[in-house]
mmCIF file of C-alpha atoms and ligand atoms in Angstrom:
data_model
loop_
_atom_site.group_PDB
_atom_site.id
_atom_site.type_symbol
_atom_site.label_atom_id
_atom_site.label_comp_id
_atom_site.label_asym_id
_atom_site.label_seq_id
_atom_site.Cartn_x
_atom_site.Cartn_y
_atom_site.Cartn_z
ATOM 1 C CA UNK A 80 -0.002 0.011 -0.007
ATOM 2 C CA UNK A 81 1.287 3.482 -0.832
ATOM 3 C CA UNK A 82 2.360 5.841 1.909
ATOM 4 C CA UNK A 83 -0.360 8.031 3.335
ATOM 5 C CA UNK A 84 -0.979 10.067 6.458
ATOM 6 C CA UNK A 85 -3.986 10.329 8.743
ATOM 7 C CA UNK A 86 -5.326 13.417 10.427
ATOM 8 C CA UNK A 87 -8.229 13.769 12.786
ATOM 9 C CA UNK A 88 -10.766 16.566 13.185
ATOM 10 C CA UNK A 89 -12.699 17.516 16.341
ATOM 11 C CA UNK A 90 -15.077 20.270 17.282
ATOM 12 C CA UNK A 91 -14.514 22.149 20.545
ATOM 13 C CA UNK A 92 -16.592 20.577 23.326
ATOM 14 C CA UNK A 93 -19.070 22.889 25.016
ATOM 15 C CA UNK A 94 -19.289 21.220 28.432
ATOM 16 C CA UNK A 95 -16.838 19.698 30.885
ATOM 17 C CA UNK A 96 -18.314 16.248 30.183
ATOM 18 C CA UNK A 97 -17.772 16.897 26.494
ATOM 19 C CA UNK A 98 -14.151 17.856 27.164
ATOM 20 C CA UNK A 99 -13.679 14.699 29.234
ATOM 21 C CA UNK A 100 -15.169 12.545 26.482
ATOM 22 C CA UNK A 101 -12.897 14.193 23.915
ATOM 23 C CA UNK A 102 -9.840 13.299 26.006
ATOM 24 C CA UNK A 103 -10.909 9.650 25.900
ATOM 25 C CA UNK A 104 -11.590 9.916 22.151
ATOM 26 C CA UNK A 105 -8.116 11.382 21.600
ATOM 27 C CA UNK A 106 -6.498 8.627 23.615
ATOM 28 C CA UNK A 107 -8.324 5.982 21.608
ATOM 29 C CA UNK A 108 -7.400 7.602 18.288
ATOM 30 C CA UNK A 109 -3.724 8.088 19.160
ATOM 31 C CA UNK A 110 -3.104 4.521 17.929
ATOM 32 C CA UNK A 111 -3.718 5.777 14.375
ATOM 33 C CA UNK A 112 -0.660 8.015 14.856
ATOM 34 C CA UNK A 113 -2.318 11.022 13.254
ATOM 35 C CA UNK A 114 -0.054 13.653 11.758
ATOM 36 C CA UNK A 115 -2.165 16.193 13.629
ATOM 37 C CA UNK A 116 -5.481 16.779 15.366
ATOM 38 C CA UNK A 117 -7.446 19.739 14.030
ATOM 39 C CA UNK A 118 -10.153 21.674 15.886
ATOM 40 C CA UNK A 119 -12.992 23.489 14.112
ATOM 41 C CA UNK A 120 -13.672 27.155 14.629
ATOM 42 C CA UNK A 121 -16.935 28.991 14.902
ATOM 43 C CA UNK A 122 -18.940 26.155 13.396
ATOM 44 C CA UNK A 123 -22.315 25.272 14.947
ATOM 45 C CA UNK A 124 -22.189 28.013 17.544
ATOM 46 C CA UNK A 125 -18.850 27.040 19.095
ATOM 47 C CA UNK A 126 -16.726 29.801 20.563
ATOM 48 C CA UNK A 127 -13.313 31.105 19.683
ATOM 49 C CA UNK A 128 -12.127 30.285 23.222
ATOM 50 C CA UNK A 129 -13.337 26.691 22.775
ATOM 51 C CA UNK A 130 -11.109 26.210 19.751
ATOM 52 C CA UNK A 131 -8.104 27.828 21.457
ATOM 53 C CA UNK A 132 -8.467 25.884 24.716
ATOM 54 C CA UNK A 133 -8.898 22.543 22.926
ATOM 55 C CA UNK A 134 -5.944 23.197 20.627
ATOM 56 C CA UNK A 135 -3.698 24.234 23.509
ATOM 57 C CA UNK A 136 -4.711 21.187 25.535
ATOM 58 C CA UNK A 137 -3.901 18.822 22.627
ATOM 59 C CA UNK A 138 -0.621 20.649 21.982
ATOM 60 C CA UNK A 139 0.218 20.381 25.713
ATOM 61 C CA UNK A 140 -0.214 16.584 25.500
ATOM 62 C CA UNK A 141 2.582 16.533 22.927
ATOM 63 C CA UNK A 142 0.486 16.079 19.791
ATOM 64 C CA UNK A 143 0.506 18.381 16.790
ATOM 65 C CA UNK A 144 -2.646 20.492 17.001
ATOM 66 C CA UNK A 145 -4.035 22.614 14.179
ATOM 67 C CA UNK A 146 -6.715 25.196 14.865
ATOM 68 C CA UNK A 147 -9.188 26.020 12.109
ATOM 69 C CA UNK A 148 -9.482 29.743 11.515
ATOM 70 C CA UNK A 149 -12.241 31.400 9.490
ATOM 71 C CA UNK A 150 -12.328 35.046 8.382
ATOM 72 C CA UNK A 151 -16.107 35.418 8.081
ATOM 73 C CA UNK A 152 -17.315 38.093 10.445
ATOM 74 C CA UNK A 153 -13.862 38.967 11.760
ATOM 75 C CA UNK A 154 -11.675 42.005 11.478
ATOM 76 C CA UNK A 155 -8.004 41.931 10.563
ATOM 77 C CA UNK A 156 -7.256 42.916 14.168
ATOM 78 C CA UNK A 157 -9.180 39.913 15.518
ATOM 79 C CA UNK A 158 -7.349 37.574 13.150
ATOM 80 C CA UNK A 159 -3.972 39.145 13.926
ATOM 81 C CA UNK A 160 -4.501 38.673 17.661
ATOM 82 C CA UNK A 161 -5.529 35.041 17.239
ATOM 83 C CA UNK A 162 -2.530 34.259 15.000
ATOM 84 C CA UNK A 163 -0.140 36.007 17.407
ATOM 85 C CA UNK A 164 -1.415 33.947 20.308
ATOM 86 C CA UNK A 165 -1.046 30.673 18.425
ATOM 87 C CA UNK A 166 2.402 31.627 17.290
ATOM 88 C CA UNK A 167 3.493 32.545 20.803
ATOM 89 C CA UNK A 168 2.174 29.146 22.050
ATOM 90 C CA UNK A 169 4.199 27.225 19.460
ATOM 91 C CA UNK A 170 1.288 26.214 17.164
ATOM 92 C CA UNK A 171 2.649 25.778 13.627
ATOM 93 C CA UNK A 172 -0.276 24.577 11.611
ATOM 94 C CA UNK A 173 -3.667 26.114 10.762
ATOM 95 C CA UNK A 174 -6.630 25.190 8.610
ATOM 96 C CA UNK A 175 -7.641 28.479 6.895
ATOM 97 C CA UNK A 176 -11.275 28.922 5.850
ATOM 98 C CA UNK A 177 -13.768 31.501 4.855
ATOM 99 C CA UNK A 178 -16.464 30.123 7.144
ATOM 100 C CA UNK A 179 -20.213 30.385 6.639
ATOM 101 C CA UNK A 180 -22.668 33.116 7.366
ATOM 102 C CA UNK A 181 -25.108 32.484 10.150
ATOM 103 C CA UNK A 182 -28.482 31.985 8.451
ATOM 104 C CA UNK A 183 -30.326 35.274 8.082
ATOM 105 C CA UNK A 184 -27.304 37.265 6.800
ATOM 106 C CA UNK A 185 -27.618 38.221 3.169
ATOM 107 C CA UNK A 186 -24.142 39.226 2.090
ATOM 108 C CA UNK A 187 -20.778 38.445 3.562
ATOM 109 C CA UNK A 188 -19.379 40.357 6.470
ATOM 110 C CA UNK A 189 -15.981 40.799 8.023
ATOM 111 C CA UNK A 190 -12.961 42.435 6.452
ATOM 112 C CA UNK A 191 -11.760 39.484 4.384
ATOM 113 C CA UNK A 192 -14.206 37.853 2.030
ATOM 114 C CA UNK A 193 -12.543 34.694 0.796
ATOM 115 C CA UNK A 194 -10.223 32.093 2.220
ATOM 116 C CA UNK A 195 -7.585 33.132 -0.343
ATOM 117 C CA UNK A 196 -7.521 36.596 1.291
ATOM 118 C CA UNK A 197 -7.179 35.011 4.716
ATOM 119 C CA UNK A 198 -4.276 32.856 3.529
ATOM 120 C CA UNK A 199 -2.574 35.950 2.028
ATOM 121 C CA UNK A 200 -3.121 37.746 5.327
ATOM 122 C CA UNK A 201 -1.610 34.883 7.361
ATOM 123 C CA UNK A 202 1.447 34.826 5.118
ATOM 124 C CA UNK A 203 1.815 38.638 5.285
ATOM 125 C CA UNK A 204 1.507 38.603 9.086
ATOM 126 C CA UNK A 205 3.464 35.515 10.002
ATOM 127 C CA UNK A 206 5.621 34.592 6.997
ATOM 128 C CA UNK A 207 6.346 30.889 6.835
ATOM 129 C CA UNK A 208 5.592 30.162 10.491
ATOM 130 C CA UNK A 209 2.403 28.219 9.798
ATOM 131 C CA UNK A 210 1.780 25.237 7.610
ATOM 132 C CA UNK A 211 -1.553 26.288 6.019
ATOM 133 C CA UNK A 212 -4.281 23.895 4.953
ATOM 134 C CA UNK A 213 -7.036 25.086 2.637
ATOM 135 C CA UNK A 214 -10.405 23.501 1.818
ATOM 136 C CA UNK A 215 -11.108 21.797 -1.502
ATOM 137 C CA UNK A 216 -14.442 20.661 -3.004
ATOM 138 C CA UNK A 217 -14.386 17.642 -5.362
ATOM 139 C CA UNK A 218 -18.142 17.999 -5.810
ATOM 140 C CA UNK A 219 -18.012 21.830 -6.007
ATOM 141 C CA UNK A 220 -18.630 24.309 -3.222
ATOM 142 C CA UNK A 221 -22.393 24.964 -3.158
ATOM 143 C CA UNK A 222 -21.986 28.717 -3.811
ATOM 144 C CA UNK A 223 -19.505 28.421 -6.648
ATOM 145 C CA UNK A 224 -20.542 29.604 -10.144
ATOM 146 C CA UNK A 225 -19.207 26.440 -11.805
ATOM 147 C CA UNK A 226 -16.814 23.595 -11.101
ATOM 148 C CA UNK A 227 -14.180 25.352 -13.225
ATOM 149 C CA UNK A 228 -14.635 28.603 -11.320
ATOM 150 C CA UNK A 229 -14.387 26.772 -7.997
ATOM 151 C CA UNK A 230 -11.210 25.057 -9.157
ATOM 152 C CA UNK A 231 -9.709 28.403 -10.126
ATOM 153 C CA UNK A 232 -10.614 29.700 -6.677
ATOM 154 C CA UNK A 233 -8.938 26.680 -5.136
ATOM 155 C CA UNK A 234 -5.801 27.421 -7.189
ATOM 156 C CA UNK A 235 -5.960 31.004 -5.843
ATOM 157 C CA UNK A 236 -5.679 29.672 -2.298
ATOM 158 C CA UNK A 237 -2.621 27.646 -3.184
ATOM 159 C CA UNK A 238 -1.063 30.639 -4.926
ATOM 160 C CA UNK A 239 -1.791 32.697 -1.822
ATOM 161 C CA UNK A 240 0.325 30.267 0.178
ATOM 162 C CA UNK A 241 -1.612 27.151 1.183
ATOM 163 C CA UNK A 242 0.778 24.209 1.646
ATOM 164 C CA UNK A 243 -1.840 21.513 1.318
ATOM 165 C CA UNK A 244 -5.576 20.934 1.161
ATOM 166 C CA UNK A 245 -8.306 18.890 2.799
ATOM 167 C CA UNK A 246 -11.422 18.089 0.831
ATOM 168 C CA UNK A 247 -14.994 18.382 1.868
ATOM 169 C CA UNK A 248 -16.253 14.850 2.436
ATOM 170 C CA UNK A 249 -17.672 12.879 -0.421
ATOM 171 C CA UNK A 250 -18.820 9.318 -1.207
ATOM 172 C CA UNK A 251 -17.802 9.405 -4.901
ATOM 173 C CA UNK A 252 -14.124 8.507 -5.111
ATOM 174 C CA UNK A 253 -14.156 9.421 -8.814
ATOM 175 C CA UNK A 254 -15.034 13.033 -7.994
ATOM 176 C CA UNK A 255 -11.899 13.181 -5.817
ATOM 177 C CA UNK A 256 -9.599 11.647 -8.446
ATOM 178 C CA UNK A 257 -11.014 13.957 -11.096
ATOM 179 C CA UNK A 258 -10.522 17.006 -8.890
ATOM 180 C CA UNK A 259 -6.906 16.101 -8.176
ATOM 181 C CA UNK A 260 -6.203 15.506 -11.893
ATOM 182 C CA UNK A 261 -7.843 18.780 -12.888
ATOM 183 C CA UNK A 262 -5.892 20.694 -10.229
ATOM 184 C CA UNK A 263 -2.649 19.068 -11.360
ATOM 185 C CA UNK A 264 -3.448 20.001 -14.978
ATOM 186 C CA UNK A 265 -3.634 23.623 -13.801
ATOM 187 C CA UNK A 266 -0.239 23.277 -12.192
ATOM 188 C CA UNK A 267 -1.587 22.993 -8.664
ATOM 189 C CA UNK A 268 0.598 20.371 -7.051
ATOM 190 C CA UNK A 269 0.017 20.592 -3.275
ATOM 191 C CA UNK A 270 -1.113 17.397 -1.564
ATOM 192 C CA UNK A 271 -4.927 17.127 -1.536
ATOM 193 C CA UNK A 272 -5.912 15.019 1.445
ATOM 194 C CA UNK A 273 -9.322 13.304 1.244
ATOM 195 C CA UNK A 274 -11.825 14.366 3.941
ATOM 196 C CA UNK A 275 -13.695 11.295 5.240
ATOM 197 C CA UNK A 276 -17.017 11.347 7.043
ATOM 198 C CA UNK A 277 -17.802 8.025 8.682
ATOM 199 C CA UNK A 278 -21.487 7.069 8.374
ATOM 200 C CA UNK A 279 -23.201 6.549 11.691
ATOM 201 C CA UNK A 280 -26.485 8.419 11.610
ATOM 202 C CA UNK A 281 -28.713 8.678 8.530
ATOM 203 C CA UNK A 282 -30.763 11.811 9.259
ATOM 204 C CA UNK A 283 -27.765 13.762 10.512
ATOM 205 C CA UNK A 284 -25.806 12.808 7.432
ATOM 206 C CA UNK A 285 -28.599 13.914 5.094
ATOM 207 C CA UNK A 286 -28.880 17.239 6.908
ATOM 208 C CA UNK A 287 -25.085 17.902 6.810
ATOM 209 C CA UNK A 288 -24.784 16.824 3.174
ATOM 210 C CA UNK A 289 -27.586 19.087 1.975
ATOM 211 C CA UNK A 290 -25.879 22.036 3.680
ATOM 212 C CA UNK A 291 -22.358 21.487 2.425
ATOM 213 C CA UNK A 292 -23.158 20.141 -1.041
ATOM 214 C CA UNK A 293 -21.831 16.603 -0.600
ATOM 215 C CA UNK A 294 -23.758 13.978 -2.549
ATOM 216 C CA UNK A 295 -24.899 10.792 -0.915
ATOM 217 C CA UNK A 296 -25.169 8.384 -3.884
ATOM 218 C CA UNK A 297 -28.661 7.007 -4.405
ATOM 219 C CA UNK A 298 -27.688 3.413 -3.686
ATOM 220 C CA UNK A 299 -26.158 4.415 -0.314
ATOM 221 C CA UNK A 300 -29.087 6.680 0.572
ATOM 222 C CA UNK A 301 -31.683 4.036 -0.202
ATOM 223 C CA UNK A 302 -29.849 1.364 1.679
ATOM 224 C CA UNK A 303 -29.397 3.575 4.745
ATOM 225 C CA UNK A 304 -33.048 4.646 4.668
ATOM 226 C CA UNK A 305 -34.112 0.987 4.509
ATOM 227 C CA UNK A 306 -32.428 0.341 7.869
ATOM 228 C CA UNK A 307 -34.751 2.934 9.525
ATOM 229 C CA UNK A 308 -33.589 3.182 13.173
ATOM 230 C CA UNK A 309 -31.530 0.001 13.111
ATOM 231 C CA UNK A 310 -28.375 1.784 14.161
ATOM 232 C CA UNK A 311 -26.213 -1.336 14.177
ATOM 233 C CA UNK A 312 -26.973 -2.018 10.512
ATOM 234 C CA UNK A 313 -26.400 1.618 9.534
ATOM 235 C CA UNK A 314 -23.036 1.545 11.235
ATOM 236 C CA UNK A 315 -21.979 -1.805 9.788
ATOM 237 C CA UNK A 316 -22.983 -0.846 6.256
ATOM 238 C CA UNK A 317 -21.502 2.669 6.613
ATOM 239 C CA UNK A 318 -18.208 1.302 7.828
ATOM 240 C CA UNK A 319 -17.991 -1.210 5.015
ATOM 241 C CA UNK A 320 -18.747 1.394 2.299
ATOM 242 C CA UNK A 321 -16.514 4.125 3.696
ATOM 243 C CA UNK A 322 -13.590 1.757 4.401
ATOM 244 C CA UNK A 323 -13.828 0.372 0.830
ATOM 245 C CA UNK A 324 -13.729 3.911 -0.495
ATOM 246 C CA UNK A 325 -10.704 4.708 1.660
ATOM 247 C CA UNK A 326 -8.950 1.633 0.275
ATOM 248 C CA UNK A 327 -9.609 2.927 -3.251
ATOM 249 C CA UNK A 328 -8.449 6.430 -2.391
ATOM 250 C CA UNK A 329 -5.221 5.235 -0.863
ATOM 251 C CA UNK A 330 -4.547 2.727 -3.661
ATOM 252 C CA UNK A 331 -5.197 5.528 -6.154
ATOM 253 C CA UNK A 332 -2.544 7.752 -4.567
ATOM 254 C CA UNK A 333 -4.435 9.937 -2.039
ATOM 255 C CA UNK A 334 -1.644 11.423 0.130
ATOM 256 C CA UNK A 335 -3.709 11.245 3.289
ATOM 257 C CA UNK A 336 -7.116 10.765 4.886
ATOM 258 C CA UNK A 337 -8.611 13.380 7.189
ATOM 259 C CA UNK A 338 -11.369 12.020 9.407
ATOM 260 C CA UNK A 339 -14.304 14.182 10.441
ATOM 261 C CA UNK A 340 -14.823 12.319 13.679
ATOM 262 C CA UNK A 341 -17.565 14.446 15.264
ATOM 263 C CA UNK A 342 -15.613 13.683 18.467
ATOM 264 C CA UNK A 343 -16.300 9.931 18.309
ATOM 265 C CA UNK A 344 -13.491 7.412 18.198
ATOM 266 C CA UNK A 345 -15.212 4.143 17.264
ATOM 267 C CA UNK A 346 -16.386 4.814 13.668
ATOM 268 C CA UNK A 347 -12.966 6.166 12.610
ATOM 269 C CA UNK A 348 -11.113 3.336 14.377
ATOM 270 C CA UNK A 349 -13.257 0.725 12.668
ATOM 271 C CA UNK A 350 -12.491 2.181 9.227
ATOM 272 C CA UNK A 351 -8.782 2.415 10.053
ATOM 273 C CA UNK A 352 -8.699 -1.189 11.226
ATOM 274 C CA UNK A 353 -10.432 -2.425 8.073
ATOM 275 C CA UNK A 354 -7.989 -0.367 6.007
ATOM 276 C CA UNK A 355 -5.046 -1.931 7.819
ATOM 277 C CA UNK A 356 -6.274 -5.439 7.095
ATOM 278 C CA UNK A 357 -6.666 -4.736 3.425
HETATM 279 P P1 LIG B 413 -13.505 29.978 -0.129
HETATM 280 O O1 LIG B 413 -12.318 29.265 -0.626
HETATM 281 O O2 LIG B 413 -13.368 31.436 0.142
HETATM 282 O O3 LIG B 413 -14.671 29.736 -1.161
HETATM 283 C C1 LIG B 413 -16.032 30.103 -0.853
HETATM 284 C C2 LIG B 413 -16.822 30.291 -2.134
HETATM 285 O O4 LIG B 413 -16.403 31.495 -2.771
HETATM 286 C C3 LIG B 413 -16.629 29.187 -3.162
HETATM 287 O O5 LIG B 413 -17.842 29.032 -3.846
HETATM 288 C C4 LIG B 413 -15.550 29.761 -4.107
HETATM 289 O O6 LIG B 413 -15.621 29.221 -5.415
HETATM 290 C C5 LIG B 413 -15.924 31.221 -4.080
HETATM 291 N N1 LIG B 413 -14.765 32.134 -4.294
HETATM 292 C C6 LIG B 413 -13.547 32.024 -3.731
HETATM 293 N N2 LIG B 413 -12.745 33.074 -4.090
HETATM 294 C C7 LIG B 413 -13.526 33.875 -4.892
HETATM 295 C C8 LIG B 413 -13.282 35.072 -5.571
HETATM 296 N N3 LIG B 413 -12.112 35.695 -5.463
HETATM 297 N N4 LIG B 413 -14.302 35.614 -6.308
HETATM 298 C C9 LIG B 413 -15.523 34.977 -6.390
HETATM 299 N N5 LIG B 413 -15.793 33.812 -5.734
HETATM 300 C C10 LIG B 413 -14.804 33.251 -4.999
HETATM 301 N N6 LIG B 413 -16.442 26.155 8.578
HETATM 302 C C11 LIG B 413 -16.359 26.765 9.785
HETATM 303 O O7 LIG B 413 -17.126 27.697 10.080
HETATM 304 N N7 LIG B 413 -15.452 26.370 10.728
HETATM 305 C C12 LIG B 413 -14.588 25.372 10.488
HETATM 306 O O8 LIG B 413 -13.778 25.026 11.336
HETATM 307 C C13 LIG B 413 -14.626 24.711 9.208
HETATM 308 N N8 LIG B 413 -13.739 23.729 8.908
HETATM 309 C C14 LIG B 413 -13.767 23.185 7.636
HETATM 310 C C15 LIG B 413 -12.783 22.228 7.318
HETATM 311 C C16 LIG B 413 -12.737 21.688 6.032
HETATM 312 C C17 LIG B 413 -11.652 20.730 5.708
HETATM 313 C C18 LIG B 413 -13.707 22.053 5.051
HETATM 314 C C19 LIG B 413 -13.691 21.439 3.702
HETATM 315 C C20 LIG B 413 -14.709 22.992 5.392
HETATM 316 C C21 LIG B 413 -14.719 23.587 6.677
HETATM 317 N N9 LIG B 413 -15.647 24.555 7.020
HETATM 318 C C22 LIG B 413 -15.592 25.168 8.276
HETATM 319 C C23 LIG B 413 -16.687 24.977 6.075
HETATM 320 C C24 LIG B 413 -16.275 26.164 5.215
HETATM 321 O O9 LIG B 413 -16.102 27.294 6.014
HETATM 322 C C25 LIG B 413 -17.357 26.380 4.195
HETATM 323 O O10 LIG B 413 -17.373 25.309 3.234
HETATM 324 C C26 LIG B 413 -17.366 27.720 3.505
HETATM 325 O O11 LIG B 413 -18.624 27.885 2.838
HETATM 326 C C27 LIG B 413 -16.287 27.894 2.442
HETATM 327 O O12 LIG B 413 -15.060 27.995 2.977
HETATM 328 P P2 LIG B 413 -13.724 28.025 2.077
HETATM 329 O O13 LIG B 413 -12.587 28.273 2.943
HETATM 330 O O14 LIG B 413 -13.685 26.871 1.179
HETATM 331 O O15 LIG B 413 -14.073 29.375 1.225
#
């Protein structure tokens, strides 16, 4: 099997029990030897302090921790202060995003409007201190004008200084391979790590996927729906399908897999174990 890395994504817990559970999750997932743990920012009502505290705790345990940072709704001064704190604490990796508008806002707000501007800003402020990850969309970002336009915007982020990329999750491996080929044809040669969302809950997955523009193929959707509330069958089928896709991705040259864990260890561990046996 070709060489590939793993990385793990968490959201900042909102309660002390959540923080305790995340410690256990982290311990369980350490066996995967992830290159880093990343922590989302500002998504689903989480706070800026939540991201920082979680990142610093992970860093303090001796792991590489990468905060996500989004520019939506923030001033340059806010962003400068956040970057300065991370730098002073020895954090060397960030996932740089635009973020999403809370529903009800018409236009964009904040001083920077696109992730490419945020990446430029990070480079201007902190030089080469941070390894910067940008987001990529094999099935197109839902607000993009066209796949070509979205690809050009992705290339802009790399030109602005992104070192590598993580994709939105997908269940069509061909969309990923096509995206990587198209990017390479444009001369974009940074590693594009595949974002992987384990399947554990049907209604939640449908809700997420509608929002972020990820397609759940018909055959997967129908099969999951047929299990109704039989969670064990959903999990078993989801694990099988996602692990098989991971095998294909890795065999096809994906440089890494980034797991959207939703702070749960078991689904990611099960996929990783199946991948190891293959
Ligand atoms: P951009 O790259 O700025 O793109 C946004 C849209 O604008 C695209 O349609 C693009 O084609 C278009 N565009 C870009 N540049 C231009 C331009 N110059 N002119 C015209 N159009 C342009 N959200 C959070 O809130 N917190 C998180 O922690 C978080 N983590 C994420 C992690 C990953 C790996 C991924 C894939 C997504 C994450 N998101 C997170 C979601 C992300 O914020 C949304 O998908 C958001 O809508 C777009 O962010 P982006 O960085 O890709 O934006």
